[in-house]
Coordinates of C-alpha atoms and ligand atoms in Angstrom, one line a residue:
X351 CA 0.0 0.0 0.0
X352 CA 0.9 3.3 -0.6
X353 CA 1.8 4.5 2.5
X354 CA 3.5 8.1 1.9
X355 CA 1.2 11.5 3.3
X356 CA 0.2 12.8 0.1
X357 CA 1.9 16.6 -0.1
X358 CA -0.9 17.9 -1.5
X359 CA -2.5 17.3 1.9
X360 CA 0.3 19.2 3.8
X361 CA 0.9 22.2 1.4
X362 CA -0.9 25.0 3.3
X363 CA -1.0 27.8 0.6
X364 CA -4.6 28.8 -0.9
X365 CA -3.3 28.2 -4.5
X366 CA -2.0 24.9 -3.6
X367 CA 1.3 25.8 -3.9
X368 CA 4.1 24.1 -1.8
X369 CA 5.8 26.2 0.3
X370 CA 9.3 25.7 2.2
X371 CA 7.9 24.9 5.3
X372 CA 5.0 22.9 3.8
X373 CA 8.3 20.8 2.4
X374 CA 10.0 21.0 5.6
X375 CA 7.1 19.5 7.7
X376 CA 7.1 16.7 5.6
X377 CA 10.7 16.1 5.7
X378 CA 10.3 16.0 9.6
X379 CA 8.2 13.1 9.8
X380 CA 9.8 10.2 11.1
X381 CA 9.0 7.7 8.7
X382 CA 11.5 6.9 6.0
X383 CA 14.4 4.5 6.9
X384 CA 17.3 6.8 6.7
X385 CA 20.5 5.4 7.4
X386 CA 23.7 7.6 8.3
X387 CA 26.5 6.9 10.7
X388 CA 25.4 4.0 11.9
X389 CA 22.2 5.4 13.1
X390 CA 18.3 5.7 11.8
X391 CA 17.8 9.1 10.9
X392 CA 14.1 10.4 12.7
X393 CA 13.5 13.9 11.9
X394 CA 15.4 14.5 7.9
X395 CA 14.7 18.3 8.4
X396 CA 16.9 18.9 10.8
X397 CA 19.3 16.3 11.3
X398 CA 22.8 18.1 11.3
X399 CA 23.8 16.0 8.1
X400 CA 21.1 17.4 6.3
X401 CA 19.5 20.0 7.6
X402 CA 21.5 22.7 5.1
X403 CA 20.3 21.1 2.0
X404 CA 16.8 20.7 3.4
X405 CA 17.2 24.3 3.6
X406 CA 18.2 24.9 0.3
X407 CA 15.5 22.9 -1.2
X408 CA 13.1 23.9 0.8
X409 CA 13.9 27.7 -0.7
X410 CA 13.9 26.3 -4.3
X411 CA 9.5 25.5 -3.2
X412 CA 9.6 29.1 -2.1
X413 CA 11.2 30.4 -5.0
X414 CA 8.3 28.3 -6.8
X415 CA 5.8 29.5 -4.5
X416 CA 6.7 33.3 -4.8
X417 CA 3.2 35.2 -6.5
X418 CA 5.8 37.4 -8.3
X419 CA 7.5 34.4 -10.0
X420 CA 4.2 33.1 -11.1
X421 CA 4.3 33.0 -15.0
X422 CA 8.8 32.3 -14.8
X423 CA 8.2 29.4 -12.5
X424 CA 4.8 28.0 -13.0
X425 CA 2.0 27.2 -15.5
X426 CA -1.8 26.2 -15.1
X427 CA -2.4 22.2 -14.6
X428 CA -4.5 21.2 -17.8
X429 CA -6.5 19.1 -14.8
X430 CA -6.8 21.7 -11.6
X431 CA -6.1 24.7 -13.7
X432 CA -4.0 25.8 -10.7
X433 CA -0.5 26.6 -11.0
X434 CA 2.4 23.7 -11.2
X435 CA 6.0 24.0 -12.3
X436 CA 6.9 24.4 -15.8
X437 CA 9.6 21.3 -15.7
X438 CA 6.2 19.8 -16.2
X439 CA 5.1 21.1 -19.1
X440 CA 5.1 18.5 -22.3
X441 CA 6.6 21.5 -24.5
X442 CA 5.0 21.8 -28.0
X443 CA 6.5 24.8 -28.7
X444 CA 10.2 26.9 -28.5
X445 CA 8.3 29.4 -26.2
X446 CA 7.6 26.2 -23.8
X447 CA 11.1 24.8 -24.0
X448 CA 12.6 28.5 -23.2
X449 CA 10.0 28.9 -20.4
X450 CA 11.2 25.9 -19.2
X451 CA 14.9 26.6 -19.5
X452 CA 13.7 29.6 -17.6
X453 CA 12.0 27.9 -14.9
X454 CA 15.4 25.7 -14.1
X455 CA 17.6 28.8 -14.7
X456 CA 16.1 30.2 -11.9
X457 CA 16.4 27.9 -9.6
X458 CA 19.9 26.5 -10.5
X459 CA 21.2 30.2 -10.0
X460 CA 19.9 30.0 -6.2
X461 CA 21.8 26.2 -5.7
X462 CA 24.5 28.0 -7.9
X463 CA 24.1 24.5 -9.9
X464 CA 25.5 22.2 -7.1
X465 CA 22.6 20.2 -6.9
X466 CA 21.8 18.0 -9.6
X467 CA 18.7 15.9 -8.4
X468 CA 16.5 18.7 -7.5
X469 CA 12.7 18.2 -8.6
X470 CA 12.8 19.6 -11.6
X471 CA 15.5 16.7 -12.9
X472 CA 13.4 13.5 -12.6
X473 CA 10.0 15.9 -13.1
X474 CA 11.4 16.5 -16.9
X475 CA 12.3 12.5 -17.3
X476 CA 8.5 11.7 -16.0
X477 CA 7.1 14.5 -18.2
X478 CA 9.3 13.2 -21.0
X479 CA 7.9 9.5 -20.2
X480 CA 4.1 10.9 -20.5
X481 CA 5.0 12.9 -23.3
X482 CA 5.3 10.0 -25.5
X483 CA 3.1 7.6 -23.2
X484 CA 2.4 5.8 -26.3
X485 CA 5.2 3.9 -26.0
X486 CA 4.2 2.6 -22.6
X487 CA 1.1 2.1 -24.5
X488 CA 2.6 -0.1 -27.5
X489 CA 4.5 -1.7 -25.3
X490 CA 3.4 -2.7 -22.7
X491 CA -0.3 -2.1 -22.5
X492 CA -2.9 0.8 -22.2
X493 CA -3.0 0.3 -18.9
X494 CA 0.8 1.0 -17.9
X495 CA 0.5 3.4 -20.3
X496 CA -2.3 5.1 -18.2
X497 CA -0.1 4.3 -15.1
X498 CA 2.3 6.7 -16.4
X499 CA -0.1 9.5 -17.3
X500 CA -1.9 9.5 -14.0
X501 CA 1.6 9.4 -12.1
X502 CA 2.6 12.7 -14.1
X503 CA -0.7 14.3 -13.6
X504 CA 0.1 13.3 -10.0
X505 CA 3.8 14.4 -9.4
X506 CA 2.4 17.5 -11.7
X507 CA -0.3 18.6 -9.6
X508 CA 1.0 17.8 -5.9
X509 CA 5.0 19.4 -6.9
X510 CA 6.2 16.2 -5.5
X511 CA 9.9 15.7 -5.3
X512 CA 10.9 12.6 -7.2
X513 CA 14.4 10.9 -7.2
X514 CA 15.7 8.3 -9.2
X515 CA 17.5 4.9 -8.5
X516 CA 18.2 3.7 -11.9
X517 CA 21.5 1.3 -12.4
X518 CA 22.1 -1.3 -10.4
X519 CA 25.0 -1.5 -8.1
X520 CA 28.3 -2.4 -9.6
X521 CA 28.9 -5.7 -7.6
X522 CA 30.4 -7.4 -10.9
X523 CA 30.0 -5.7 -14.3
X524 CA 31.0 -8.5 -16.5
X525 CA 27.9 -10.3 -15.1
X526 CA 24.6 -9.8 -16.1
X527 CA 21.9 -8.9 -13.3
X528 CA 20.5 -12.6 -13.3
X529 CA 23.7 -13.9 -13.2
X530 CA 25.1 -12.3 -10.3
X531 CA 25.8 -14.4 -7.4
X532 CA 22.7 -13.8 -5.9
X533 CA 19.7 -13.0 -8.1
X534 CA 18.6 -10.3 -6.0
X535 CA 21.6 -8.8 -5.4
X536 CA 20.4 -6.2 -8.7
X537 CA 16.8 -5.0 -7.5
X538 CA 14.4 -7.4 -9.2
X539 CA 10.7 -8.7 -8.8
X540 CA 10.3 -11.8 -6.7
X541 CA 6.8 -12.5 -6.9
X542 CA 3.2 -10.8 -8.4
X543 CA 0.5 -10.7 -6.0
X544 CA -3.0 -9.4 -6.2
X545 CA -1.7 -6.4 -4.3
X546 CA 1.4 -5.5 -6.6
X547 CA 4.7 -6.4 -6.8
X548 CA 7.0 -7.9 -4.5
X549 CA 11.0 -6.5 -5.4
X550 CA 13.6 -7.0 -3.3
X551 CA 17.4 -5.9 -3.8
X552 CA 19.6 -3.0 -4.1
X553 CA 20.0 -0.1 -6.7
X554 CA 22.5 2.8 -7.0
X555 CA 23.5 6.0 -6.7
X556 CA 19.8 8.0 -5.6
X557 CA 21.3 11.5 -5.3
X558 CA 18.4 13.6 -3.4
X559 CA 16.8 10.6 -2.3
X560 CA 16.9 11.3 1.4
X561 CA 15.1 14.5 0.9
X562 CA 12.6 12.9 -1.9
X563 CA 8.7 12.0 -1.4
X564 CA 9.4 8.9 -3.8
X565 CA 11.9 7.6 -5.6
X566 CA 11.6 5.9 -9.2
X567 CA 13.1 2.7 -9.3
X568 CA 13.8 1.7 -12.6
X569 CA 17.1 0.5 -14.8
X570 CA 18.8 2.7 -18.0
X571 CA 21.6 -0.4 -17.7
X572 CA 21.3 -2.7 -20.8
X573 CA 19.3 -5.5 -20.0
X574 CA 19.6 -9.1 -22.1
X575 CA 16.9 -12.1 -22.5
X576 CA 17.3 -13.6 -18.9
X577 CA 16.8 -10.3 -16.8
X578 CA 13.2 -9.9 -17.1
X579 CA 12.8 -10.0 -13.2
X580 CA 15.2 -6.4 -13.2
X581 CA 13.0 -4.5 -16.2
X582 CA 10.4 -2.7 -14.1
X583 CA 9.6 1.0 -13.5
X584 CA 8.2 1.9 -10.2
X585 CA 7.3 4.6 -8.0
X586 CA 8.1 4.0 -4.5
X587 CA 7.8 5.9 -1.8
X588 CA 10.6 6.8 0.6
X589 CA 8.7 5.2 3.6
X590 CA 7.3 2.3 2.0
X591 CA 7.9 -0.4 4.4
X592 CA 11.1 -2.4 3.7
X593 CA 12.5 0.6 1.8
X594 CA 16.1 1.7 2.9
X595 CA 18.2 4.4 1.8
X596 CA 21.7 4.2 3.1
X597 CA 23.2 7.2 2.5
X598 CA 27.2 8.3 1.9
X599 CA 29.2 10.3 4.2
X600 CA 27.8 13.7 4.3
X601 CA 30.4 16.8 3.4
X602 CA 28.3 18.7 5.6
X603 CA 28.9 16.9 8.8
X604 CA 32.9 17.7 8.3
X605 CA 31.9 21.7 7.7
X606 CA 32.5 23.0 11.3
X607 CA 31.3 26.0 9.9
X608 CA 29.2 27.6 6.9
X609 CA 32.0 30.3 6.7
X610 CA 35.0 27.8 5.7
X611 CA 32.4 25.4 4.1
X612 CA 29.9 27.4 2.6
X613 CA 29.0 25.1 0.0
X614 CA 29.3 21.6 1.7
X615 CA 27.4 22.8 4.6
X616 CA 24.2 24.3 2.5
X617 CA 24.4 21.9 -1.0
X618 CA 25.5 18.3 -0.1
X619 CA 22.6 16.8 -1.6
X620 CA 23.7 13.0 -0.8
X621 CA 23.6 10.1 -2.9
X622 CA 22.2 6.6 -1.4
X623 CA 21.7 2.9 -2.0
X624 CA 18.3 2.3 -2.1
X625 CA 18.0 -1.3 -0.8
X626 CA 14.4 -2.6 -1.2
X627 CA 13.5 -5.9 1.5
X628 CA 10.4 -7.4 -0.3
X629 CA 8.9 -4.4 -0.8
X630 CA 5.1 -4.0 -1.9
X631 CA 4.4 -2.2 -5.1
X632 CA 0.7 -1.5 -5.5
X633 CA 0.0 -1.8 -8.9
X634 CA -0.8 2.0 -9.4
X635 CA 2.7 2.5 -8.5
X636 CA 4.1 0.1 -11.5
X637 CA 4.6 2.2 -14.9
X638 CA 6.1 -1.4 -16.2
X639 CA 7.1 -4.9 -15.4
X640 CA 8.9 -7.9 -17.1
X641 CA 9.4 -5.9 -20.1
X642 CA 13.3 -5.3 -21.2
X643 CA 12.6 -4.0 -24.5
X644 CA 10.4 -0.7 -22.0
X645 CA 12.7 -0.6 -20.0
X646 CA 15.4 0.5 -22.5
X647 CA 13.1 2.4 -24.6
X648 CA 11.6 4.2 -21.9
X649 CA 14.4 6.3 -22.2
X650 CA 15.1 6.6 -26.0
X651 CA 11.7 6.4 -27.7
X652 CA 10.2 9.0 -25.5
X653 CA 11.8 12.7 -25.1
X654 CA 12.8 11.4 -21.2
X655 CA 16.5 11.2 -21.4
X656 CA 16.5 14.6 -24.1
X657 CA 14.2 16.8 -21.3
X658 CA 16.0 15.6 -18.2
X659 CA 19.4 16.5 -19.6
X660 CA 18.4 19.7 -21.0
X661 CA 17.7 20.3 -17.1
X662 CA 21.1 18.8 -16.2
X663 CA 23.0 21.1 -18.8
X664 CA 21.3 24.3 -18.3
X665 CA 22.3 23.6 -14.0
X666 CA 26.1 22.4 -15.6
X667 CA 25.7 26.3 -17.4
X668 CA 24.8 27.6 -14.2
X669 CA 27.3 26.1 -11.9
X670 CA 30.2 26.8 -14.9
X671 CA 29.1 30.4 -14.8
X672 CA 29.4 30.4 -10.9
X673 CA 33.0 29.4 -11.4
X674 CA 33.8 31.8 -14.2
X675 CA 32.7 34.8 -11.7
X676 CA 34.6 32.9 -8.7
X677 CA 38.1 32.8 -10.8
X678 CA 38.0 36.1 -12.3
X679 CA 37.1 37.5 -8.6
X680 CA 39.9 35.4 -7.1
X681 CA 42.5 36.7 -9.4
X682 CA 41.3 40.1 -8.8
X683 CA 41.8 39.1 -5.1
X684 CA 45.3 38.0 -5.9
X685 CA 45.9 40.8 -8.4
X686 CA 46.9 38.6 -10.9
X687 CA 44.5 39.6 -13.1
X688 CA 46.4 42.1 -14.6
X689 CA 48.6 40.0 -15.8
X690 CA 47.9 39.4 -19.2
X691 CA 48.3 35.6 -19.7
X692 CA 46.1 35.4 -16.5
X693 CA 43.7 37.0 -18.8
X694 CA 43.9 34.7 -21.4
X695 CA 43.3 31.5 -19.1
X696 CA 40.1 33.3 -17.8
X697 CA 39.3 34.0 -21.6
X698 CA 39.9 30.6 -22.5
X699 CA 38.0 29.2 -19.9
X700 CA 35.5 31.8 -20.4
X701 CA 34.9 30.4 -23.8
X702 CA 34.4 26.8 -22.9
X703 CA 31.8 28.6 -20.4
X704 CA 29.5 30.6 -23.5
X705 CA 29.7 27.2 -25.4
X706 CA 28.1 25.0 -22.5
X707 CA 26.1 27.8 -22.5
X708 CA 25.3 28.2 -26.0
X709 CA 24.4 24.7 -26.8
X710 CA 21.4 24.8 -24.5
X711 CA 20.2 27.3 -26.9
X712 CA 21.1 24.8 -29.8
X713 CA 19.2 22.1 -28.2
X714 CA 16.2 24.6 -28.3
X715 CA 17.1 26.0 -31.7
X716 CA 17.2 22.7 -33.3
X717 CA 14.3 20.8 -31.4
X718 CA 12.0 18.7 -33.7
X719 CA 8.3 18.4 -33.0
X720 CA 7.1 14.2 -32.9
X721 CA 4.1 12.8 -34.3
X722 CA 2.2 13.8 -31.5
X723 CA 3.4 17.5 -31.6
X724 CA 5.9 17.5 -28.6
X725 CA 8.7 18.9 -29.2
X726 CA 12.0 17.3 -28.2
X727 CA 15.3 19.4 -27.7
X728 CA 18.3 18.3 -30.3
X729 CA 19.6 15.4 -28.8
X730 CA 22.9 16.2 -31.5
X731 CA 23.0 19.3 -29.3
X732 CA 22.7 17.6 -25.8
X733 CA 25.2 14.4 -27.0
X734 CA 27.4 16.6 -28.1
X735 CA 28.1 18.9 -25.1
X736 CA 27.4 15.6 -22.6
X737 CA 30.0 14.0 -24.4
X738 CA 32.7 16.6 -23.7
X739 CA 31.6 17.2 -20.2
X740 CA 33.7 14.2 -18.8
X741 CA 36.7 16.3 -20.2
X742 CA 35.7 19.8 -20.2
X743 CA 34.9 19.9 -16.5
X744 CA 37.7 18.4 -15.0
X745 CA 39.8 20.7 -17.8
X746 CA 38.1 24.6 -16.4
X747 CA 38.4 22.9 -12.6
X748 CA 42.1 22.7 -13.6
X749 CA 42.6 26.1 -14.9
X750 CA 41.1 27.9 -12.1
X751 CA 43.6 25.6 -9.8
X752 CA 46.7 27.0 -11.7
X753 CA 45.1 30.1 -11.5
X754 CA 44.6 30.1 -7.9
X755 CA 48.1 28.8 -6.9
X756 CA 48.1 28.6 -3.1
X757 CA 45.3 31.2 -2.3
X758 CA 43.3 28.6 -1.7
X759 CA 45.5 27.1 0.4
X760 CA 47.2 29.7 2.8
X761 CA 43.9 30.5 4.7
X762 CA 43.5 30.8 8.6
X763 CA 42.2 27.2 9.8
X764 CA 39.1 28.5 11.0
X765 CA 36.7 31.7 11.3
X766 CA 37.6 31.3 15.3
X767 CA 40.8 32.2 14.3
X768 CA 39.5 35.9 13.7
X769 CA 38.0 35.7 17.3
X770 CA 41.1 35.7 18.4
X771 CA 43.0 39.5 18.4
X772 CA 46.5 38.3 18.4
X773 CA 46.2 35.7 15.5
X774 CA 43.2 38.3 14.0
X775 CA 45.7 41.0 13.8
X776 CA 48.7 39.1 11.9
X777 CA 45.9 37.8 9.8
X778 CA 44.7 41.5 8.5
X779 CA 48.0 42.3 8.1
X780 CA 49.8 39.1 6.4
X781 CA 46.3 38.0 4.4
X782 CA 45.7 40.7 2.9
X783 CA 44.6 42.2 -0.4
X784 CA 45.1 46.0 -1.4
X785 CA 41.3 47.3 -0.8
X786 CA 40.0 44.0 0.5
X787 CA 38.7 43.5 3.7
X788 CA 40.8 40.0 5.1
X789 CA 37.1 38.7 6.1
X790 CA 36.2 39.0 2.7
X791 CA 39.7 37.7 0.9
X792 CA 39.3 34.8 3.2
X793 CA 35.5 34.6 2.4
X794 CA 35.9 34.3 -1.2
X795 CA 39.0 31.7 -1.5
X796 CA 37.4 29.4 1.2
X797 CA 34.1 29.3 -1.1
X798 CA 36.7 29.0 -4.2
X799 CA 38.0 25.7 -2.2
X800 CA 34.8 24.4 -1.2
X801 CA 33.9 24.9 -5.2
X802 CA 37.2 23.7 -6.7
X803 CA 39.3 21.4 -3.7
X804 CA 37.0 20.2 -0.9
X805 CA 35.7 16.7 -0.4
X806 CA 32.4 18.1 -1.8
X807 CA 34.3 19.4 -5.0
X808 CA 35.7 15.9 -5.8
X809 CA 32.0 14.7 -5.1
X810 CA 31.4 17.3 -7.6
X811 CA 33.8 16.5 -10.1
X812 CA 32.8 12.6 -10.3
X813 CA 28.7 13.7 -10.7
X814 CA 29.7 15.7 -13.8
X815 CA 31.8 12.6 -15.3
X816 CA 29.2 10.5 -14.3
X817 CA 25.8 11.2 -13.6
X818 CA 24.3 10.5 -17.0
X819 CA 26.0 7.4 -17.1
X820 CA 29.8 6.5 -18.0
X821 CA 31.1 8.7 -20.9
X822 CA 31.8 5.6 -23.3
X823 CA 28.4 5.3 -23.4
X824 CA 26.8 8.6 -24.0
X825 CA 30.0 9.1 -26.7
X826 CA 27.8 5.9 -28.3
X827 CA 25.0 8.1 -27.9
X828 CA 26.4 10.8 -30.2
X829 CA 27.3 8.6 -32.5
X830 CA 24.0 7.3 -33.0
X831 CA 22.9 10.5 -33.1
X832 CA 25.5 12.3 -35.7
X833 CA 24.3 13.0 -39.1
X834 CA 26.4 10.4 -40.7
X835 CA 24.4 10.8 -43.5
X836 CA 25.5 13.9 -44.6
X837 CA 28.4 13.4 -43.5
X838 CA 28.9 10.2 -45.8
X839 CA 27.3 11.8 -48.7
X840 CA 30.2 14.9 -48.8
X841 CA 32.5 11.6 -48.7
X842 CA 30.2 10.0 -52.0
X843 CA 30.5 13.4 -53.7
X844 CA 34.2 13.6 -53.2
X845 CA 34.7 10.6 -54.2
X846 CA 32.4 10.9 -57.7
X847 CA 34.5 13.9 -58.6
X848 CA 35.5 13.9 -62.1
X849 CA 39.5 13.9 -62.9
Ligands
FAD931 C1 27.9 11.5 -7.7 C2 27.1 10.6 -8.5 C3 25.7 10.8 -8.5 C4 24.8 9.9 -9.2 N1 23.5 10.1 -9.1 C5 22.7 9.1 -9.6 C6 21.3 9.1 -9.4 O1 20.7 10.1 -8.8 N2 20.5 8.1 -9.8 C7 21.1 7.0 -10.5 O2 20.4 6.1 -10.9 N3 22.4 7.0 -10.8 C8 23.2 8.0 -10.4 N4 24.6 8.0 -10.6 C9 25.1 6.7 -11.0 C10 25.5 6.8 -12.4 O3 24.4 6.7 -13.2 C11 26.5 5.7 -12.5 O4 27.6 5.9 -11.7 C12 26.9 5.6 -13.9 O5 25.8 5.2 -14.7 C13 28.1 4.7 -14.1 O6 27.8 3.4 -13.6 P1 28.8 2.8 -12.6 O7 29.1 3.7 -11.5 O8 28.2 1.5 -12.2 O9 30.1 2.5 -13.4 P2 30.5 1.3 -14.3 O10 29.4 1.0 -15.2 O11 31.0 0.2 -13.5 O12 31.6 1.9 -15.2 C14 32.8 2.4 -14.6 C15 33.9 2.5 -15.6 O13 34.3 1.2 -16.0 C16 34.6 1.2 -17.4 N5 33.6 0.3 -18.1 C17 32.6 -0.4 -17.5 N6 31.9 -1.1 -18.5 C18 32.5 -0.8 -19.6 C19 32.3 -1.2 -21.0 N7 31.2 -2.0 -21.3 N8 33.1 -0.7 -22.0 C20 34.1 0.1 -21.7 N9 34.4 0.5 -20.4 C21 33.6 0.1 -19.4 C22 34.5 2.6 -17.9 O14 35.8 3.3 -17.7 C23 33.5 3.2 -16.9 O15 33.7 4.6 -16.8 C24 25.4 8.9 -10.0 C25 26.8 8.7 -10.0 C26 27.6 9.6 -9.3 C27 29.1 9.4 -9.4

């Protein structure tokens, strides 16, 4: 049974809107099975691990909820007519995939893109899934098909937050999921009942899930004939019974303060194993079951994987921008940016920047409408940029370190330290800029470390390699999706030249 308190239900405002502290409230209840540092976590909300990014996502539902962000944030529900975020609007035109863009954009700029999983990430996947809900349809059946539609209608109209669970954990790649030592060691189905489904095992890497309503449990891995039992898509929620999330270490539990660690401590979003004992699926809850060839298409035959990375590049542009302004502001710091090679690095980097940047707008520019009139951003665009992200990340993080040489470095070990008027006064006099207060030198390179060098920036630097899957496989994407056919045909014309 469904046991989760609908949100709707808790969201106080008169236009149904959630709020922050509607979020909040739920977040406090003491029903999911949380696991961190050895303990069960009771109250999410304000558990010292968690309580900054609850915070910060809790301000992202305010942003949404803001009567003077109306038409940037929100659209009318075709079913309440009352207003629900535009990361689930099926777009059917470039003014809807712009709006959209818009939407994100706004709140990426107040995460300064450091968290991925936020609701508008698996809200464009499930909007992409509906928008082609035909597929389910063909597939598998009208009535998984109508599954789906009433689950985004759902998500849609009570602003749930969804997070995803959707590759199994790595155990043994050169094995498939049923042939792994224990066949429900990759989260499969063990039984039907007249209830729902009965799926027990583990599946990886649900960033946000801790601070999610649900979480869809699904699998982009390549399934072959034999894995049947793994080729589902459900909606669980996070305190079904027998439903675990065992989170990572939190970065915010070593940030002894939010001046050093201003990031860790207010954007560690987590990622978990989501281990699933026999859990119960009602049936309204299953999109799909025992159906490989759905489960791969789900993502490719329907604008899903296109929509939810358009949300994942314009929050890449976001966060790239955020380190543009925080190099350029550290050199100034340093004074090395009058230096003229200095500015060429920023300019190079600050070129990479406007094309990450750009290429959302080519994903938009080159969209193509479907059969059924939605319109799905370039995926040419979105491979092409995805597939240079596990370089080009990793390559700008770089520059801004040789940039920054050891500014980042030489900082007092703590804001105590300016408590103190002995080590305070050394501090303003050794650590010091010409026209910057020390407070605010310090300020800026501890942020610059907590973006570029802390724990959480590693964190940081593996989600953009990985989090839309390894990078061999979205280069295969591209090349599925490069115009060969042009290309070939310049090759043919060369090649029919006359002597
Ligand atoms: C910080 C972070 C957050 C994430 N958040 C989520 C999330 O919210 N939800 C979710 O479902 N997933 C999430 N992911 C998981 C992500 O989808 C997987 O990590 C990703 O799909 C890669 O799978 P894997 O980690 O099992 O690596 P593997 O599949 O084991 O691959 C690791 C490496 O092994 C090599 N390799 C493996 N197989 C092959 C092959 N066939 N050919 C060539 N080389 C190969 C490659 O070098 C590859 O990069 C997240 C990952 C990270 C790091």
């Amino acid at each position: 049974m469904d046991t989760h308190v609908s949100s709707t239900s808790l969201n106080a405002g008169a236009d149904g809107m959630r709020t922050g502290a509607d979020y909040l409230r739920m977040l406090s209840q003491p029903d999911r099975n949380v696991y961190q540092n050895g303990e069960l976590v009771r109250d999410v909300a304000n558990h010292p691990s968690y309580r900054g990014a609850a915070q910060s996502i809790a301000r992202l539902y305010d942003i949404a909820a803001d009567p003077a962000l109306r038409d940037v944030m929100c659209f009318p529900s075709p079913d309440t007519g009352k207003p629900v975020l535009r990361c689930f609007q099926i777009p059917k035109t470039p003014q809807d995939l712009a709006a959209r863009r818009g939407m994100i954009s706004h709140w990426t700029e107040s995460t300064f893109g450091l968290m991925g999983r936020t609701p508008d990430h698996v809200g464009s996947f499930l909007t992409g899934f509906a928008a082609k809900a035909s597929v389910f349809d063909e597939l598998a059946g009208k009535q998984w098909g109508d599954n789906l539609r009433g689950w985004h209608a759902k998500a849609r109209d009570e602003h749930l937050y969804i997070s995803y669970a959707i590759v199994p954990p790595q155990i043994d790649r050169s094995k498939l999921s049923h042939q792994q030592s224990d066949p429900y060691l990759h989260a499969g189905v063990v039984r039907e009942t007249d209830a729902g489904l009965i799926i027990r095992g583990a599946q990886q890497l649900a960033t946000g899930a801790v601070f999610s309503d649900y979480v869809y449990v699904s699998c982009i891995h390549p399934l072959q004939p034999g894995d049947e039992a793994y080729a589902f898509g459900v909606m669980v929620p996070v305190n079904a019974q027998g439903f675990k999330i065992y989170a990572r270490r939190s970065y915010a539990d070593a940030a002894n303060s939010s001046f050093d660690y201003p990031l860790s401590s207010r954007f560690d979003e987590m990622d978990a194993l989501v281990v699933m004992n026999d859990v119960l699926v009602p049936w309204e809850n299953v999109l799909f079951h025992n159906n490989i060839a759905l489960c791969r298409d789900q993502w490719w035959k329907t604008p899903a994987h296109a929509l939810g990375n358009h949300q994942a590049q314009t929050r890449w542009s976001t966060k790239l921008r955020f380190l543009m302004g925080l190099t350029k502001r550290m050199c100034e710091i340093t004074g090395s940016i009058k230096i003229p090679p200095v500015i060429g690095q920023i300019g190079e980097m600050a070129a990479y920047a406007a094309i990450v940047e750009n290429m959302l707008l080519a994903q938009e520019f080159g969209a193509t409408a479907d059969d059924e009139g939605v319109l799905w951003p370039s995926r040419a665009a979105l491979y092409s940029v995805m597939s240079l992200q596990t370089d080009l990340n990793p390559k700008l993080l770089n520059m801004a370190r040789e940039l920054a040489g050891g500014s980042m470095i030489m900082l007092p070990s703590s804001v105590a330290d300016f408590e103190n008027p002995e080590i305070a006064a050394d501090l303003e006099h050794y650590i010091c800029s010409p026209g910057i207060p020390v407070r605010e030198r310090v300020a800026t390179l501890k942020l610059a470390w907590d973006l570029i060098g802390s724990e959480f920036a590693g964190r940081h630097e593996q989600y953009e390699k990985f989090y839309g899957g390894a990078s061999f496989l979205i280069k295969q994407n591209m090349f599925r999706t490069y115009d060969f056919n042009r290309a070939s045909a310049l090759v043919d014309q060369a090649l029919a030249l006359k002597d």
